[in-house]
Short mmCIF file of C-alpha atoms and ligand atoms in Angstrom, two decimals:
data_model
loop_
_atom_site.label_atom_id
_atom_site.label_comp_id
_atom_site.label_asym_id
_atom_site.label_seq_id
_atom_site.Cartn_x
_atom_site.Cartn_y
_atom_site.Cartn_z
CA MET A 26 118.75 96.41 84.27
CA PHE A 27 120.29 99.50 85.66
CA ILE A 28 119.16 102.83 83.69
CA GLY A 29 116.18 101.13 82.16
CA HIS A 30 114.41 101.09 85.57
CA PHE A 31 113.94 104.89 84.73
CA ALA A 32 112.11 104.27 81.42
CA PRO A 33 108.74 103.67 83.38
CA ALA A 34 109.42 106.85 85.23
CA MET A 35 109.60 108.99 82.32
CA VAL A 36 107.11 107.61 80.56
CA ALA A 37 104.59 108.04 83.33
CA ALA A 38 105.63 111.67 83.42
CA ALA A 39 103.56 112.55 80.64
CA HIS A 40 100.39 111.78 82.51
CA PRO A 41 98.87 115.12 83.19
CA LYS A 42 98.10 113.96 87.07
CA ALA A 43 101.79 112.48 87.71
CA PRO A 44 103.79 113.60 90.42
CA GLY A 45 107.40 115.54 89.37
CA LEU A 46 110.00 113.49 87.66
CA GLY A 47 112.38 113.40 90.56
CA THR A 48 109.65 111.53 92.80
CA LEU A 49 109.13 109.18 89.58
CA PHE A 50 112.70 108.43 89.42
CA VAL A 51 112.53 107.40 93.19
CA ALA A 52 109.64 104.86 92.40
CA GLY A 53 111.54 103.27 89.54
CA GLN A 54 114.49 102.34 91.86
CA LEU A 55 112.72 102.44 95.20
CA VAL A 56 113.17 98.27 95.85
CA ASP A 57 116.97 98.99 94.38
CA PHE A 58 117.32 101.81 97.14
CA GLY A 59 115.68 99.45 99.42
CA PHE A 60 117.97 96.30 98.63
CA PHE A 61 121.15 98.50 99.12
CA ALA A 62 120.19 99.97 102.25
CA PHE A 63 119.09 96.43 103.51
CA ALA A 64 122.34 95.00 102.33
CA ILE A 65 124.55 97.72 104.32
CA ALA A 66 122.00 96.57 107.51
CA GLY A 67 122.29 92.97 106.75
CA ILE A 68 118.70 92.30 106.15
CA GLU A 69 119.23 91.34 102.45
CA ASN A 70 122.37 89.95 100.91
CA PHE A 71 124.42 89.34 98.04
CA ARG A 72 127.71 88.39 96.67
CA ILE A 73 130.23 88.61 93.95
CA THR A 74 130.10 85.04 91.61
CA PRO A 75 131.93 85.47 88.50
CA GLY A 76 130.14 84.14 85.61
CA ILE A 77 126.86 83.77 87.48
CA THR A 78 125.23 85.76 84.41
CA LYS A 79 127.62 87.09 81.41
CA MET A 80 127.28 90.66 82.04
CA VAL A 81 126.80 90.93 85.76
CA PRO A 82 128.56 89.05 88.45
CA LEU A 83 125.83 89.81 91.13
CA ASP A 84 124.63 86.64 93.21
CA LEU A 85 121.35 88.12 94.59
CA TYR A 86 120.56 85.18 96.72
CA HIS A 87 118.78 86.88 99.51
CA MET A 88 116.38 89.58 98.53
CA PRO A 89 112.82 88.49 100.00
CA TYR A 90 111.66 91.94 101.04
CA THR A 91 112.72 93.98 98.30
CA HIS A 92 112.75 91.40 95.04
CA SER A 93 109.73 89.39 95.50
CA LEU A 94 106.66 90.48 93.76
CA LEU A 95 104.62 90.47 96.95
CA GLY A 96 107.66 92.81 98.65
CA SER A 97 107.36 94.99 95.59
CA GLY A 98 103.76 95.60 96.14
CA ILE A 99 104.21 96.51 99.66
CA TRP A 100 106.87 98.83 98.83
CA ALA A 101 104.40 100.41 96.33
CA ALA A 102 101.62 100.60 98.55
CA VAL A 103 103.68 102.40 101.26
CA PHE A 104 105.03 104.88 98.81
CA ALA A 105 101.45 105.61 96.95
CA LEU A 106 100.17 106.20 100.70
CA LEU A 107 102.87 108.60 101.42
CA ILE A 108 102.33 110.41 97.60
CA TRP A 109 98.43 110.56 98.55
CA ILE A 110 98.97 111.89 102.13
CA PHE A 111 100.98 114.48 101.08
CA THR A 112 99.30 115.40 97.66
CA LYS A 113 95.69 114.16 98.02
CA ASN A 114 96.23 113.28 94.41
CA ARG A 115 94.93 109.61 94.14
CA THR A 116 95.92 109.31 90.72
CA GLY A 117 99.16 110.30 91.15
CA ALA A 118 99.72 108.15 93.83
CA LEU A 119 98.46 105.06 91.63
CA ILE A 120 100.96 106.30 88.92
CA VAL A 121 103.64 105.95 91.67
CA GLY A 122 102.82 102.43 92.82
CA VAL A 123 102.50 101.41 89.05
CA VAL A 124 106.37 102.76 88.44
CA VAL A 125 107.53 100.92 91.78
CA VAL A 126 106.02 97.60 90.51
CA SER A 127 107.39 98.19 87.04
CA HIS A 128 110.89 97.19 88.97
CA TRP A 129 110.20 93.62 89.32
CA PHE A 130 109.19 92.67 85.73
CA LEU A 131 112.01 94.97 84.25
CA ASP A 132 114.43 92.92 86.64
CA LEU A 133 112.28 89.64 85.58
CA LEU A 134 113.67 89.98 82.08
CA VAL A 135 117.51 90.06 82.86
CA HIS A 136 118.18 88.67 86.37
CA ALA A 137 119.22 85.04 86.82
CA PRO A 138 116.71 83.17 88.40
CA ASP A 139 116.71 85.19 91.98
CA LEU A 140 113.05 86.75 92.19
CA THR A 141 110.56 85.41 94.00
CA LEU A 142 106.72 85.79 94.09
CA ALA A 143 106.51 86.12 97.95
CA GLY A 144 110.03 85.24 99.43
CA SER A 145 110.93 81.91 98.94
CA PRO A 146 111.59 79.42 96.10
CA PRO A 147 110.49 78.88 92.95
CA LYS A 148 113.04 81.66 91.88
CA PHE A 149 112.42 83.43 88.65
CA GLY A 150 114.55 85.25 86.09
CA PHE A 151 114.70 84.85 82.19
CA GLY A 152 118.58 85.58 82.17
CA LEU A 153 118.80 88.41 79.37
CA TRP A 154 122.20 89.19 81.24
CA ASN A 155 123.57 86.36 79.58
CA TYR A 156 122.62 87.90 76.21
CA PRO A 157 124.15 91.18 76.21
CA ALA A 158 123.50 91.64 72.27
CA ALA A 159 120.07 91.71 73.41
CA GLU A 160 120.32 93.00 76.96
CA MET A 161 122.25 96.41 75.76
CA PRO A 162 120.38 97.38 73.03
CA LEU A 163 117.09 96.93 74.89
CA GLU A 164 118.14 98.81 78.15
CA ILE A 165 119.38 101.57 75.76
CA ILE A 166 116.40 101.79 73.74
CA ILE A 167 113.58 102.15 76.53
CA THR A 168 115.83 104.55 78.45
CA PHE A 169 116.43 106.91 75.84
CA GLY A 170 113.57 106.10 73.98
CA ALA A 171 111.38 107.41 77.09
CA LEU A 172 113.40 110.38 77.60
CA ALA A 173 112.78 111.43 74.26
CA PHE A 174 109.30 110.35 74.50
CA PHE A 175 109.02 112.71 77.89
CA TRP A 176 111.03 115.67 75.84
CA MET A 177 108.37 115.61 73.29
CA LYS A 178 105.45 115.40 75.58
CA THR A 179 106.77 118.48 77.65
CA ARG A 180 107.80 122.08 76.80
CA SER A 181 110.43 124.27 78.40
CA THR A 182 109.56 126.91 81.39
CA SER A 183 113.13 127.93 81.96
CA PRO A 184 116.12 128.22 79.69
CA LYS A 185 117.89 126.15 82.05
CA SER A 186 115.95 123.02 80.94
CA LYS A 187 118.26 122.22 78.23
CA TYR A 188 120.92 122.13 80.68
CA ALA A 189 119.03 120.06 83.04
CA ILE A 190 118.06 117.50 80.44
CA ALA A 191 121.58 117.40 79.03
CA LEU A 192 122.91 116.45 82.47
CA LEU A 193 120.35 113.75 82.99
CA ALA A 194 121.28 112.12 79.81
CA VAL A 195 125.00 112.10 80.18
CA LEU A 196 124.50 110.70 83.88
CA LEU A 197 122.41 108.08 82.38
CA ALA A 198 125.22 107.24 79.94
CA VAL A 199 127.86 107.61 82.15
CA PHE A 200 126.31 105.27 85.25
CA GLN A 201 125.34 102.58 82.27
CA THR A 202 128.90 102.71 80.86
CA ILE A 203 130.40 102.25 84.22
CA ASN A 204 128.25 99.34 85.14
CA TRP A 205 129.01 97.97 81.80
CA PHE A 206 132.32 98.45 81.17
CA GLY A 207 134.02 99.34 84.50
CA PRO A 208 136.16 97.18 86.29
CA PRO A 209 133.96 94.14 88.07
CA PRO A 210 133.29 94.40 91.80
CA GLU A 211 135.59 92.34 93.79
CA SER A 212 133.46 91.48 96.75
CA ALA A 213 129.79 92.78 97.75
CA ASN A 214 131.52 95.52 100.15
CA LEU A 215 130.28 98.61 101.64
CA GLU A 216 131.82 100.98 98.98
CA LEU A 217 129.70 99.08 96.15
CA LYS A 218 126.37 99.33 98.09
CA VAL A 219 126.93 103.21 98.97
CA THR A 220 127.89 103.89 95.25
CA GLY A 221 124.54 102.17 94.11
CA LEU A 222 122.89 104.53 96.56
CA ILE A 223 124.64 107.66 95.60
CA SER A 224 123.96 106.84 91.89
CA PHE A 225 120.29 106.09 92.35
CA THR A 226 120.26 109.55 94.23
CA ALA A 227 122.00 111.26 91.55
CA ALA A 228 119.83 110.45 88.88
CA ALA A 229 116.98 111.55 90.90
CA LEU A 230 118.27 114.78 91.94
CA ALA A 231 118.97 115.31 88.07
CA ALA A 232 115.41 114.23 87.03
CA TRP A 233 114.10 116.34 89.75
CA TRP A 234 115.73 119.45 88.06
CA VAL A 235 114.40 118.26 84.71
CA GLY A 236 111.22 118.07 86.19
CA ARG A 237 111.04 121.50 87.43
CA THR A 238 112.22 123.18 84.11
CA ARG A 239 109.62 121.63 82.05
CA THR A 240 105.95 121.30 81.84
CA LEU A 241 103.46 119.18 79.92
CA LYS A 242 102.57 120.47 76.43
CA THR A 243 98.88 119.93 76.98
CA ALA A 244 98.75 121.96 80.23
ZN1 ZN B 12 116.32 95.48 91.57
#
């Protein structure tokens, strides 16, 4: 799951108390931001094992702090607390927390068994990455379905809105295309980790711009 993690963010953005779309995009990928940062620091680890799943060669053998259910809950609580401190918006903070935790459940659908409840085995993962005929439509439908839902629930407040949303849609499509059809990574090197962080940041910035140019229809 890559761009599919942004689907809960775009659905949550239709709530009147939700924070901005950019914040929600960070929430949807927060534990992957954490994972790549921790991998750069050597705190968590993965390696490339061709064939570990049909679609994705990432052998995610050590990620107890970001991809355990408990760890995700802690990331969610900390991010929600920050939102509450800065906005005093309790419902908005709760929404952010739910979006952060949604990451673990979406990963659960697609990963090989590499997710834990609290950092140690048993490991869980339903392995949809072995079934591209199911995984690819699922990821496309939830992501672009959520984008269409967000589009329908909001109205433009700026003539730039259509450019912002087109940029976001193109970025999401390009990232997922490279992820699926680009050359597979040769090793879990720094370039791969930094590329991950840059792509999540670019998507969040585009989402932030979209959020700035649209408002809820009910508002
Ligand atoms: Zn993840």
